[in-house]
mmCIF file of C-alpha atoms in Angstrom:
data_model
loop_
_atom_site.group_PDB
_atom_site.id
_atom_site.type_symbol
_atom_site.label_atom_id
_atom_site.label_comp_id
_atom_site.label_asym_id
_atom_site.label_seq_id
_atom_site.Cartn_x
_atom_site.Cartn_y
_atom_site.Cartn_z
ATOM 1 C CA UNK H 24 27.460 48.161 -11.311
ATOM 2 C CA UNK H 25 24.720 49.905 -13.384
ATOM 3 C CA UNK H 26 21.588 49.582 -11.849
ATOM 4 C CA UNK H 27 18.802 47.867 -13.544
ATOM 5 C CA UNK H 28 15.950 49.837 -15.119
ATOM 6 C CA UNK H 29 12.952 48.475 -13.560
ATOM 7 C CA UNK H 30 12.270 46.450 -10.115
ATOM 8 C CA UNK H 31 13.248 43.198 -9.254
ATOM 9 C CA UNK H 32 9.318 42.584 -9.516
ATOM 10 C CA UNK H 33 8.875 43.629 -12.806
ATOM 11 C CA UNK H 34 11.449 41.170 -13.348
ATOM 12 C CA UNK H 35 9.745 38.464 -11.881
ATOM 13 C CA UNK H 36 6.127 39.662 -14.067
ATOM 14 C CA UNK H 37 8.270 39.196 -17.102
ATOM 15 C CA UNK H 38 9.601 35.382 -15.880
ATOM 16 C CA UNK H 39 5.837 34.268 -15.616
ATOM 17 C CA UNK H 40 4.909 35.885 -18.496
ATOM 18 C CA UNK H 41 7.510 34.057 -20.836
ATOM 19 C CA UNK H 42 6.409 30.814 -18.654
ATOM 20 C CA UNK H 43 2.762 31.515 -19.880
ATOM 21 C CA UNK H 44 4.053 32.059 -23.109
ATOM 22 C CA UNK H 45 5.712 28.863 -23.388
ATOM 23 C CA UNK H 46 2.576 26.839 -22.228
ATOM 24 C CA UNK H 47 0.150 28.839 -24.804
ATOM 25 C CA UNK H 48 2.668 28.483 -27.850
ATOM 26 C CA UNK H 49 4.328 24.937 -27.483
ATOM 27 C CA UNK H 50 0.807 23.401 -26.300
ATOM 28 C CA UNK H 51 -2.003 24.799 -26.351
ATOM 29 C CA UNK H 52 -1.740 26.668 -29.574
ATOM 30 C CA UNK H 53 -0.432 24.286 -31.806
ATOM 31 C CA UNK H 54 -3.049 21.494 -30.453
ATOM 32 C CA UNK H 55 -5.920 23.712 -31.252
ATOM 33 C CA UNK H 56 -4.723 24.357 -34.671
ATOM 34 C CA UNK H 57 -3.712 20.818 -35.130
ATOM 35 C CA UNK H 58 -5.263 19.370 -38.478
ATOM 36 C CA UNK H 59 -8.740 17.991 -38.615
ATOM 37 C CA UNK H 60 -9.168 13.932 -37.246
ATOM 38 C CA UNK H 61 -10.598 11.715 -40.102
ATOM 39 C CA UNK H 62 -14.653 11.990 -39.953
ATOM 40 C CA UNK H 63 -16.863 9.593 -38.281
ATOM 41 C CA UNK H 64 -17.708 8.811 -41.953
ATOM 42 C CA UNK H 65 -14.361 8.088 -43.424
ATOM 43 C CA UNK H 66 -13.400 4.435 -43.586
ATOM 44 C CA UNK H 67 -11.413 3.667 -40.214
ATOM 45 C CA UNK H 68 -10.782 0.350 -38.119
ATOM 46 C CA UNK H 69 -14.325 -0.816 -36.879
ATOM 47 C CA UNK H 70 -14.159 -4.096 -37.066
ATOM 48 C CA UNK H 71 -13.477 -4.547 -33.215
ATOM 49 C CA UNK H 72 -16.486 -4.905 -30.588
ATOM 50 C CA UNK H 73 -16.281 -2.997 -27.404
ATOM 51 C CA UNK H 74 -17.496 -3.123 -24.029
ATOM 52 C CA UNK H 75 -18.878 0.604 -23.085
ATOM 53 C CA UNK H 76 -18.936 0.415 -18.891
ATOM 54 C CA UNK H 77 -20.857 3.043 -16.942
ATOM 55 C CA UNK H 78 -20.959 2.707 -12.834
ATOM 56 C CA UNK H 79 -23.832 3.908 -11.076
ATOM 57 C CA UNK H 80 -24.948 4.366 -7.795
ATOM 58 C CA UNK H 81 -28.803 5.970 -7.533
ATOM 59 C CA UNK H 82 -29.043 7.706 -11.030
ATOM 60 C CA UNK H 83 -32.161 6.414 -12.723
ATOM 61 C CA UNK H 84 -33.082 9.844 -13.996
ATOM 62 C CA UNK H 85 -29.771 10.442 -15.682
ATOM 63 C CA UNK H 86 -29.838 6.476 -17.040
ATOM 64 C CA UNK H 87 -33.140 6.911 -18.199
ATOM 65 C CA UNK H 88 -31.933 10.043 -20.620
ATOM 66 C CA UNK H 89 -28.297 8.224 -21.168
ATOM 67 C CA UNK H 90 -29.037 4.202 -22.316
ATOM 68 C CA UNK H 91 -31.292 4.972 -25.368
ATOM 69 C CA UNK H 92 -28.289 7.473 -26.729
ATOM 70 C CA UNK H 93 -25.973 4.107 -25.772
ATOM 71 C CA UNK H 94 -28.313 2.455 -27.742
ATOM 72 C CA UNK H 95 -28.410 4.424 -30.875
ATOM 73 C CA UNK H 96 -24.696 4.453 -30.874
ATOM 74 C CA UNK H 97 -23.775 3.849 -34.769
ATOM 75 C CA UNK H 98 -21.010 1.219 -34.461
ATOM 76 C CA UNK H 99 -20.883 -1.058 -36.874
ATOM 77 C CA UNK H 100 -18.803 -3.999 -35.453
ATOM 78 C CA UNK H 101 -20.950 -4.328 -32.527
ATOM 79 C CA UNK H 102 -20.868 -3.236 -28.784
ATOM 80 C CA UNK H 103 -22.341 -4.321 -25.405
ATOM 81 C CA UNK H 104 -23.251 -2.294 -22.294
ATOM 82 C CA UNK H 105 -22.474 -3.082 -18.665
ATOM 83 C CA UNK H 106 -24.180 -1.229 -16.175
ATOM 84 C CA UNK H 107 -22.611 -1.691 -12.668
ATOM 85 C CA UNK H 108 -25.381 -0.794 -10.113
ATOM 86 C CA UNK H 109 -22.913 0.215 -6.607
ATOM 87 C CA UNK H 110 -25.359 -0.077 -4.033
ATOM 88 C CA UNK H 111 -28.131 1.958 -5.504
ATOM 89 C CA UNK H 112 -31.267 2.123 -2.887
ATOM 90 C CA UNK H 113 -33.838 3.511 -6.200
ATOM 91 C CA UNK H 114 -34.818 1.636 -9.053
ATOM 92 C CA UNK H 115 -31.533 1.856 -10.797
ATOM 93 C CA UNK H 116 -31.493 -2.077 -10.880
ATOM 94 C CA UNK H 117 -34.748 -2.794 -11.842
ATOM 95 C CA UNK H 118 -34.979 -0.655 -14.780
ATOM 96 C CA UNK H 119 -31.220 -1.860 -16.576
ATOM 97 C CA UNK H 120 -32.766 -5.594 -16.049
ATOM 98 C CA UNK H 121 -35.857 -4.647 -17.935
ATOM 99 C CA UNK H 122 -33.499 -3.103 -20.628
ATOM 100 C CA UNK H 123 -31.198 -6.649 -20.487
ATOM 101 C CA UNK H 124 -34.351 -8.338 -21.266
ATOM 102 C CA UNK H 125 -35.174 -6.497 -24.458
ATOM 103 C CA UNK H 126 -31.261 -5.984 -25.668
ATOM 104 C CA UNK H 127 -28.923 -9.035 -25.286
ATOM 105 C CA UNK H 128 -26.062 -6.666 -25.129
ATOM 106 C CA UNK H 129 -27.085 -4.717 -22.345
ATOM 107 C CA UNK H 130 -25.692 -6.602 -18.869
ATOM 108 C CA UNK H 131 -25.890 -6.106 -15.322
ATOM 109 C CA UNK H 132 -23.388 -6.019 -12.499
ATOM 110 C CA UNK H 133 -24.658 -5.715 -9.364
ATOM 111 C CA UNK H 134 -22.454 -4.573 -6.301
ATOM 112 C CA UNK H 135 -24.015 -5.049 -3.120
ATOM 113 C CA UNK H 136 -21.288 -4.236 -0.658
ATOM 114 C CA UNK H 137 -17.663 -2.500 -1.158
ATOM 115 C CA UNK H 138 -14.932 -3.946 1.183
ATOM 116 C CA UNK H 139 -14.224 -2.024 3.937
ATOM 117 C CA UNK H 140 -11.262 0.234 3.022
ATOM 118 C CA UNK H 141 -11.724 0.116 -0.686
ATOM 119 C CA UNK H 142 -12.491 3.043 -3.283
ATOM 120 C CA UNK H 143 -16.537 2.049 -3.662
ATOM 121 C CA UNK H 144 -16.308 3.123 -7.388
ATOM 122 C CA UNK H 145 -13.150 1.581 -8.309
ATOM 123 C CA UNK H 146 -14.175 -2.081 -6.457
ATOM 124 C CA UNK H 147 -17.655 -1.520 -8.956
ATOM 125 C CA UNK H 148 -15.516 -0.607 -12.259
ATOM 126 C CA UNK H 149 -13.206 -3.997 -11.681
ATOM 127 C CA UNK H 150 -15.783 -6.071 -11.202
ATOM 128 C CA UNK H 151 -17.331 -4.761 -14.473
ATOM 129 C CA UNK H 152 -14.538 -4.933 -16.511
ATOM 130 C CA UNK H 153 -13.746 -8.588 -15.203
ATOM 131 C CA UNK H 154 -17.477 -9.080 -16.821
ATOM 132 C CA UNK H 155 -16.889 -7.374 -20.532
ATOM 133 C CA UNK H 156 -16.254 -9.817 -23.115
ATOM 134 C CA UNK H 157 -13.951 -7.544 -25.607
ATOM 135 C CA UNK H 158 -10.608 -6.537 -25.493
ATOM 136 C CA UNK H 159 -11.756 -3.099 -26.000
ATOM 137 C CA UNK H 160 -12.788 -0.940 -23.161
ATOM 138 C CA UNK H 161 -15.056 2.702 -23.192
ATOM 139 C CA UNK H 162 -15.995 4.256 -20.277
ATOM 140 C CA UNK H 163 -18.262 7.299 -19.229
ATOM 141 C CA UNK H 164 -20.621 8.111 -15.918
ATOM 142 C CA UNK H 165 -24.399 7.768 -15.244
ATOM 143 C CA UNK H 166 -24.746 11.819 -15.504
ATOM 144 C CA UNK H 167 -22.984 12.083 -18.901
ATOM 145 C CA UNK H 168 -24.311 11.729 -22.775
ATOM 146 C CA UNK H 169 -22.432 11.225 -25.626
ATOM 147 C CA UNK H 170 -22.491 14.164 -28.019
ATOM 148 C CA UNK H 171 -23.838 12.285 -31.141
ATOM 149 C CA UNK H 172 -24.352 8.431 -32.468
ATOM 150 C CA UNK H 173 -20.304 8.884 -33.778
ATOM 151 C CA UNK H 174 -18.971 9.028 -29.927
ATOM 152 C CA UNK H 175 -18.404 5.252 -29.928
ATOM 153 C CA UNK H 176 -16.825 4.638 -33.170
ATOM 154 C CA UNK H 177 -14.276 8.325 -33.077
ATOM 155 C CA UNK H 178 -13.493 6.854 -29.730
ATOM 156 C CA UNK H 179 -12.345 3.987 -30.858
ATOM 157 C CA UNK H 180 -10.386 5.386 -34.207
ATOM 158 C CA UNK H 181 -8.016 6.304 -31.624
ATOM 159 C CA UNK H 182 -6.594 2.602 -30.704
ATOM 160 C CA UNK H 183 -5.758 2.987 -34.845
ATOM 161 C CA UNK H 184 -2.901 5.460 -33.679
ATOM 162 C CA UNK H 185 -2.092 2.985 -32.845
ATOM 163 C CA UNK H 186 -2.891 3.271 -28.881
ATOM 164 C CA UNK H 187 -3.278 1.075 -26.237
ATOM 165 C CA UNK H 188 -5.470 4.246 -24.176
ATOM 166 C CA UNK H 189 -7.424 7.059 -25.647
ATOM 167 C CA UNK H 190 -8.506 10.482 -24.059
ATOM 168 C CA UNK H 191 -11.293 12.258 -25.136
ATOM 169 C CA UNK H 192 -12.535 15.489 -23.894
ATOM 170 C CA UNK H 193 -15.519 15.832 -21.583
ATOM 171 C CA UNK H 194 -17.861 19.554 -21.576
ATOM 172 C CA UNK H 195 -20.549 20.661 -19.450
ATOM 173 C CA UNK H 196 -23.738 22.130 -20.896
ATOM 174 C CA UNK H 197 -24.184 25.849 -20.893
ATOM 175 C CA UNK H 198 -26.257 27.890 -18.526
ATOM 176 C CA UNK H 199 -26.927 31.192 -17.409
ATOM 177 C CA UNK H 200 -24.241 32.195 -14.335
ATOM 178 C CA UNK H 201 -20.911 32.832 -13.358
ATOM 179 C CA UNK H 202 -20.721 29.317 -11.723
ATOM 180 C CA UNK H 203 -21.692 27.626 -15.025
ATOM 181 C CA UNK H 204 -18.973 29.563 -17.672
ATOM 182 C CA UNK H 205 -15.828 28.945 -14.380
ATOM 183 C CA UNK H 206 -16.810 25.573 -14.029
ATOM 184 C CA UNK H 207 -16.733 25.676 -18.263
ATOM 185 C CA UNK H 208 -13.253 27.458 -18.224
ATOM 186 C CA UNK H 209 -12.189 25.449 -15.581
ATOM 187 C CA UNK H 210 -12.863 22.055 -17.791
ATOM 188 C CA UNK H 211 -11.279 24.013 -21.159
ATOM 189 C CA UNK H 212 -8.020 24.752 -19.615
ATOM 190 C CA UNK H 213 -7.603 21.370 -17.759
ATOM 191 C CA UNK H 214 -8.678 19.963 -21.136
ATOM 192 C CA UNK H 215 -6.290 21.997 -22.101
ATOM 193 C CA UNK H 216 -3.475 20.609 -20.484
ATOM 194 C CA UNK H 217 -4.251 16.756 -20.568
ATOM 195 C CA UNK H 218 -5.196 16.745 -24.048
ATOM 196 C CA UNK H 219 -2.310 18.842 -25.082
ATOM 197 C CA UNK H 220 0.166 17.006 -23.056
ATOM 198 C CA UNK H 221 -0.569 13.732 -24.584
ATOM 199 C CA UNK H 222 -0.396 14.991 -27.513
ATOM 200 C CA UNK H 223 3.531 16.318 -27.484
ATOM 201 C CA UNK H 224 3.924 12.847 -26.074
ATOM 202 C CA UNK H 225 3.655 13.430 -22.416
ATOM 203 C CA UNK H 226 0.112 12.372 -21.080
ATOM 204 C CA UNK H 227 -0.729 12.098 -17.478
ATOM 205 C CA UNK H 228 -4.122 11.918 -16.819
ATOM 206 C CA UNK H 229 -7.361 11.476 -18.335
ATOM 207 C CA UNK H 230 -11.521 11.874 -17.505
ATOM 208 C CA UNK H 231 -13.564 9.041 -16.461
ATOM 209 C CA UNK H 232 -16.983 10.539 -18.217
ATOM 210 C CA UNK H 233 -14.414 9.713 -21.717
ATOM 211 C CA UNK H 234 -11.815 7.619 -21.485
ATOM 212 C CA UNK H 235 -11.216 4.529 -23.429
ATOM 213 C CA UNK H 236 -8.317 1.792 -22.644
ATOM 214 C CA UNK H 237 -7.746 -2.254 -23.591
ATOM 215 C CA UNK H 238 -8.232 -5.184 -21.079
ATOM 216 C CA UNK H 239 -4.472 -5.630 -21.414
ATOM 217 C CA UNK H 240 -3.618 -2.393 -20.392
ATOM 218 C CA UNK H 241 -5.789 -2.560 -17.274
ATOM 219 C CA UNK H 242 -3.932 -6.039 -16.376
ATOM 220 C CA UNK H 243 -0.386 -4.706 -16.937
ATOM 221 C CA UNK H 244 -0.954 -1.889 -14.090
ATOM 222 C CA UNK H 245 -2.358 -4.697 -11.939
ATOM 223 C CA UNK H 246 -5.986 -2.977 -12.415
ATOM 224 C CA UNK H 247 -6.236 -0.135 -9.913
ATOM 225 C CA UNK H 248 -3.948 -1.986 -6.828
ATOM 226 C CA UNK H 249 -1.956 1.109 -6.507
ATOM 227 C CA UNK H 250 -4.576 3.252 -5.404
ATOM 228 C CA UNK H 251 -7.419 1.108 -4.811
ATOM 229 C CA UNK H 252 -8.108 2.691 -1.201
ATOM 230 C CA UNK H 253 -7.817 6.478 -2.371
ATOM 231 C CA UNK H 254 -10.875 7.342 -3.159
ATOM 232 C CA UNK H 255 -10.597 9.413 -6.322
ATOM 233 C CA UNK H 256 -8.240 8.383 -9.480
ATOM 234 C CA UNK H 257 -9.844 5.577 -11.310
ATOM 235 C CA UNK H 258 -8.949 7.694 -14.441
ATOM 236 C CA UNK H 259 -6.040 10.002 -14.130
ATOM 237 C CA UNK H 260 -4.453 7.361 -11.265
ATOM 238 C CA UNK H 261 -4.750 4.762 -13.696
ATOM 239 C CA UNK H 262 -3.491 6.788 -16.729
ATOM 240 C CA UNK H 263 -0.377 7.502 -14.628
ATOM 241 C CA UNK H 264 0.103 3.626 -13.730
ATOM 242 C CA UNK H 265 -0.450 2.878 -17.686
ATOM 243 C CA UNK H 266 1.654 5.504 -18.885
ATOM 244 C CA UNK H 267 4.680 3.662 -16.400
ATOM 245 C CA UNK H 268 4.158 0.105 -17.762
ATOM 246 C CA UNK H 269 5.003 1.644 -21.484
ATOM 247 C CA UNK H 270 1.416 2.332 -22.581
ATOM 248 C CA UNK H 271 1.213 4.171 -25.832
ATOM 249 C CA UNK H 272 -1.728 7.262 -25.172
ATOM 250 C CA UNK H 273 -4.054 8.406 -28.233
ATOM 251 C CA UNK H 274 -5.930 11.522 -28.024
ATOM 252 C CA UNK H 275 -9.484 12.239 -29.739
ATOM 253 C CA UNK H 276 -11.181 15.284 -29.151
ATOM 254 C CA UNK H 277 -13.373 15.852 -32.440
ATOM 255 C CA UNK H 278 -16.712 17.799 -30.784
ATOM 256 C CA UNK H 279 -18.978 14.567 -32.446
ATOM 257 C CA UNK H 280 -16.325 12.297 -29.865
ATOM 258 C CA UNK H 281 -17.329 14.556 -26.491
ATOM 259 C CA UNK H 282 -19.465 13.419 -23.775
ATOM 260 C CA UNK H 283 -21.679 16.656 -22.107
ATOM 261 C CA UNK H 284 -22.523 16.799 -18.499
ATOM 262 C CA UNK H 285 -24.474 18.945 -16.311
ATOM 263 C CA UNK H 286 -22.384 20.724 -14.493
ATOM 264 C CA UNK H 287 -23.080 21.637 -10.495
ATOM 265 C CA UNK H 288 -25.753 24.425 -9.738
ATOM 266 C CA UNK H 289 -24.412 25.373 -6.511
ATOM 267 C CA UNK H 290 -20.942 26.420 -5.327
ATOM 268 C CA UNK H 291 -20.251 23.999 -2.728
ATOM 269 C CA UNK H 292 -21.255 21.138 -4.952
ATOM 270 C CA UNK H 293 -18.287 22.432 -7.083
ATOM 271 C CA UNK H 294 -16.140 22.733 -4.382
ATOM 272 C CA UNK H 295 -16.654 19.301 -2.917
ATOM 273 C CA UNK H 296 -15.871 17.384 -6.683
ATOM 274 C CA UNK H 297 -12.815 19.568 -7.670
ATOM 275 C CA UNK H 298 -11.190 18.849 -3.442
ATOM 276 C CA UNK H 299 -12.166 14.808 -4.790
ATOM 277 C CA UNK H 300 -10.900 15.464 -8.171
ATOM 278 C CA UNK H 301 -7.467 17.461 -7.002
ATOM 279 C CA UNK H 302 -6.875 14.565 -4.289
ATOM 280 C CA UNK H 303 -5.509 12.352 -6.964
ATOM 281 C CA UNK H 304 -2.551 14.734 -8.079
ATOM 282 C CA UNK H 305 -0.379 14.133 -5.058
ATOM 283 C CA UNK H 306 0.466 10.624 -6.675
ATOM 284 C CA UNK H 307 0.985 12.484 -10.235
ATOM 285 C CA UNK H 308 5.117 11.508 -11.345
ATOM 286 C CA UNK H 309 7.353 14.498 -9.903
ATOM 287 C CA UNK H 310 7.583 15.713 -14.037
ATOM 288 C CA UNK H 311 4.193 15.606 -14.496
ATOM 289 C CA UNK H 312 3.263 17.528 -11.448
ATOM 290 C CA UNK H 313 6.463 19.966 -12.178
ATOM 291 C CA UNK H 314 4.515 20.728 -15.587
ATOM 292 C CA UNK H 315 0.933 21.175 -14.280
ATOM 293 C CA UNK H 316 1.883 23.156 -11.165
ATOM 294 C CA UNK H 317 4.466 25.412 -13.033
ATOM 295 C CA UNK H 318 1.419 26.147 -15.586
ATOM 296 C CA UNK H 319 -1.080 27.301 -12.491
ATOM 297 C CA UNK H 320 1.707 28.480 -9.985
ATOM 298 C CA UNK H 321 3.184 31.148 -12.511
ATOM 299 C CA UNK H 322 -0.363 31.944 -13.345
ATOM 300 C CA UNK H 323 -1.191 32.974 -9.719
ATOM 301 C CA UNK H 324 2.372 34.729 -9.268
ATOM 302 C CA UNK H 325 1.703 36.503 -12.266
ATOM 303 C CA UNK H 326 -1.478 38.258 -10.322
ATOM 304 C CA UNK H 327 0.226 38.628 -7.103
ATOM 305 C CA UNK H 328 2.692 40.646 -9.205
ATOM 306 C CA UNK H 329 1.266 41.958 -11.158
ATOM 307 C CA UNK H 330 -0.855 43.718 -7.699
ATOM 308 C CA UNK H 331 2.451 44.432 -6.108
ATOM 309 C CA UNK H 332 3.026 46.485 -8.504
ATOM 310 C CA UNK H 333 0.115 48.998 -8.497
ATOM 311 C CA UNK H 334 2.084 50.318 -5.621
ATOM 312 C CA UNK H 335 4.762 51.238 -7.436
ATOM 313 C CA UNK H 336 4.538 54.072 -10.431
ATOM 314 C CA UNK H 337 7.485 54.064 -12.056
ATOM 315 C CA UNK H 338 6.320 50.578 -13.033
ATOM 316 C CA UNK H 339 2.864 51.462 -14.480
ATOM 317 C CA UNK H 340 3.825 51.527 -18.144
ATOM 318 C CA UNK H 341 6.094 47.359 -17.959
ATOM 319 C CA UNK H 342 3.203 46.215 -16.173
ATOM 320 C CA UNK H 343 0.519 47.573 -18.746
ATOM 321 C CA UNK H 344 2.827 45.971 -21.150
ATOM 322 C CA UNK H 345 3.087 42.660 -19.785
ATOM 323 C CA UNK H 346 -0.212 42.787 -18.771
ATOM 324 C CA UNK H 347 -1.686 43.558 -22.227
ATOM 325 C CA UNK H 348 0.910 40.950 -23.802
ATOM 326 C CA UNK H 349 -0.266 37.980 -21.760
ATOM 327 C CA UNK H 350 -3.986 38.943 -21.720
ATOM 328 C CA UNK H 351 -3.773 39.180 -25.333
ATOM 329 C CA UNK H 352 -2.389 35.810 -25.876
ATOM 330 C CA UNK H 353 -4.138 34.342 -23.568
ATOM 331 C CA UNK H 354 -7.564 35.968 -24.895
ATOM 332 C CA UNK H 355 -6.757 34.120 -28.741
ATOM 333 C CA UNK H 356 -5.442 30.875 -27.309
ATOM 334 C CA UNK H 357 -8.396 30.311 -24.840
ATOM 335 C CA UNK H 358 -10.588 31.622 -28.083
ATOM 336 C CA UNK H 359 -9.103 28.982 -30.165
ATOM 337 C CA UNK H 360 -9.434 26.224 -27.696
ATOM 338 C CA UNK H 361 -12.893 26.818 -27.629
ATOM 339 C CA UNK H 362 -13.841 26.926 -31.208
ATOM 340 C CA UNK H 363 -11.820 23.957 -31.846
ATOM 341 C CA UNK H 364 -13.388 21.377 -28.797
ATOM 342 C CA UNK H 365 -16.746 23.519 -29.518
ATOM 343 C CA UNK H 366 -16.985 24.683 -26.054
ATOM 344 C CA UNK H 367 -17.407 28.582 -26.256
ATOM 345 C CA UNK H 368 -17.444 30.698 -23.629
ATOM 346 C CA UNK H 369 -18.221 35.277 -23.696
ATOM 347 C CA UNK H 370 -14.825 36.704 -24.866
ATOM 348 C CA UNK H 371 -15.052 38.929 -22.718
ATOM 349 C CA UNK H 372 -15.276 37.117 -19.605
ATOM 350 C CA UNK H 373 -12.194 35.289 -20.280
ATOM 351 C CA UNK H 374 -9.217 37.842 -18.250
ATOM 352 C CA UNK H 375 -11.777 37.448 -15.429
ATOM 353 C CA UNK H 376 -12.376 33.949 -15.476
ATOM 354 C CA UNK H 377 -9.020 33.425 -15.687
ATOM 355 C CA UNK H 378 -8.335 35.438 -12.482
ATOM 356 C CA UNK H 379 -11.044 33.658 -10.573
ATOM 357 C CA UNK H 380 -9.710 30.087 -11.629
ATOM 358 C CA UNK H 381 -6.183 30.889 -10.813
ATOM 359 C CA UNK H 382 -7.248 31.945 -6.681
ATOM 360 C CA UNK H 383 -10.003 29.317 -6.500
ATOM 361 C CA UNK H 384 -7.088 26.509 -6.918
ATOM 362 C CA UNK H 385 -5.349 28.605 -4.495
ATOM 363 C CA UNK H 386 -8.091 28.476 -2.333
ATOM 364 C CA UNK H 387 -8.617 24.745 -3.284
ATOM 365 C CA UNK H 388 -4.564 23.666 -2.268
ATOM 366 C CA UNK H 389 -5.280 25.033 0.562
ATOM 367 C CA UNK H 390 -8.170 23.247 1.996
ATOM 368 C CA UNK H 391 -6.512 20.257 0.538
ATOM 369 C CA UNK H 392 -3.244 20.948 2.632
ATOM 370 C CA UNK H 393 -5.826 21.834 5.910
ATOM 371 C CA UNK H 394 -8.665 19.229 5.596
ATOM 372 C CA UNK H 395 -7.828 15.676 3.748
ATOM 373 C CA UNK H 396 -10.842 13.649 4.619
ATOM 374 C CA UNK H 397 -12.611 12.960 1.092
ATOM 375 C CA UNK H 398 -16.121 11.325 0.787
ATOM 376 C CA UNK H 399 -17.998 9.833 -2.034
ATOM 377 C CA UNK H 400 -21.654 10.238 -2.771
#
């Protein structure tokens, strides 16, 4: 037998790479080069009223900069807005039952205690959506804003798919920092993958701060019952659930449809929500978590590879092949993503932040795997 002409870890460098490849030129690519969604101008289904539901616990600041953008939403047909106050100890209470006293459609759902052994947030978000009056569901959180007055009404173009649940994309707000532009890449390539996903026809999760679903389709996964005592999941749990009972998944992700955020100033604060966040995916369908984890797991072999082989020159000129080949894809289809979702990060900074992102959920699994216990604010 001839012997082959590189190492068996070359080899293995070239299987990720062609994995990567897939992922950038069946998904990602295509979805950012998809054609343009009809403008919040165009003529489009309107005539339905929606319910927009926010749960809160302690976040007057972040209300008092949110409800007047609620407010100013341009939706013809007609919306309300129901505030569920979980437990707040400031004046979170008092100041949405001033605003219910000047604007009919803004209500108030007041939680005073979550059972013992139930997910606080998702006990508040049932018993607001047993209080909406429309068929038509939007929700978002305390400490997001919509992007412009068009949010509501491109949000609900999707159902016109038609849909029965539609995901939208949700940024954070740039900022000087390494921190800021990871926890921006982070959110472009999970956007990424959700919104691209659902897309080809195979969605599995969605954001809270933008995510938009019918009464009907909350019933027919028995609301959250599944995973009412796991703390995180009241959006991608719930997709997951939907997705099983035969709901049909819309995605808009038109910049004027985004909700912005600010995003954590400190690295343990980041930490803490993505170990809450990542929680969920252990209840992910075995396909769904085959497709995410094959994405990120042949991303991290690829750099564990491509290390081993520094050690080994004969090898020098596939790896600087394979490594310019996959950097330089994944440069223009990172590039793209952000021009079309309007969330730009520094060109350069993209093989780096790539790096980081690929150990930190490493790092992440790990604590996951070591330490389980989860706690909400």
């Amino acid at each position: 037998m001839l012997p082959l002409p590189f190492s068996p870890l070359v080899w293995l460098l070239l299987a990720c790479v062609l994995v990567q490849l897939f992922y950038f030129a069946y998904y990602f690519l295509p979805f950012a080069n998809r054609p343009p969604e009809p403008a919040a101008d165009a003529p489009g289904p309107d005539e339905e009223p929606v319910s927009i539901l926010i749960c809160a616990r302690n976040e007057l600041d972040n209300l008092r900069q949110l409800m007047p953008l609620l407010l100013q939403q341009d939706y013809p047909a007609g919306f309300e807005i129901i505030l569920v106050d979980d437990r707040s100890s400031d004046e979170t209470y008092l100041y949405v039952q001033q605003l219910a006293q000047y604007y009919p459609h803004v209500r108030l759902v007041e939680v005073r205690r979550t059972p013992d052994g139930l997910s606080p947030k998702k006990y508040a978000l049932t018993l607001g959506i047993k209080t909406a009056r429309y068929p038509r569901l939007v929700f978002t959180d305390a400490d997001c804003i919509p992007a412009t007055n068009q949010w509501l009404r491109l949000m609900q173009r999707g159902f016109a798919q038609p849909a029965d649940m539609v995901l939208g994309y949700s940024a954070y707000t740039p900022a000087p920092g390494l921190l800021n532009k990871l926890i921006r890449f982070e959110t472009l390539v999970t956007g990424a993958q959700y919104l691209s996903f659902a897309w080809r026809g195979k969605p599995y999760m969605g954001v809270g701060r933008n995510l938009a679903y019918t009464q009907q389709t909350f019933r027919s996964t028995k609301g959250f019952a599944s995973h009412i005592r796991s703390l995180s999941g009241d959006d991608d749990l719930l997709v997951q659930d939907a997705v099983a009972q035969g709901a049909r998944v819309a995605v808009v992700a038109e910049p004027s449809a985004h909700t912005l955020s600010e995003p954590a100033a400190q690295w343990g604060a980041w930490w803490r929500q993505k170990r809450r966040h990542l929680s969920a995916g252990k209840r992910y369908r075995f396909a769904d978590r085959w497709r995410v984890g094959n994405f990120i797991g042949t991303n991290l072999l690829f750099y564990f590879t491509a290390f081993g082989l520094l050690f080994s020159r004969p090898d020098w000129i596939p790896l600087a092949v394979l490594w310019s080949l996959r950097t330089g894809i994944m440069f223009l289809t990172y590039h793209q993503l952000g021009r079309r979702l309007d969330d730009r990060l520094p060109p350069a900074l993209l093989p780096l932040l790539d790096a980081i992102y690929s150990f930190y959920y490493l790092a992440l699994g790990i604590s996951l795997f070591l330490h389980r216990t989860l706690r909400w604010k």
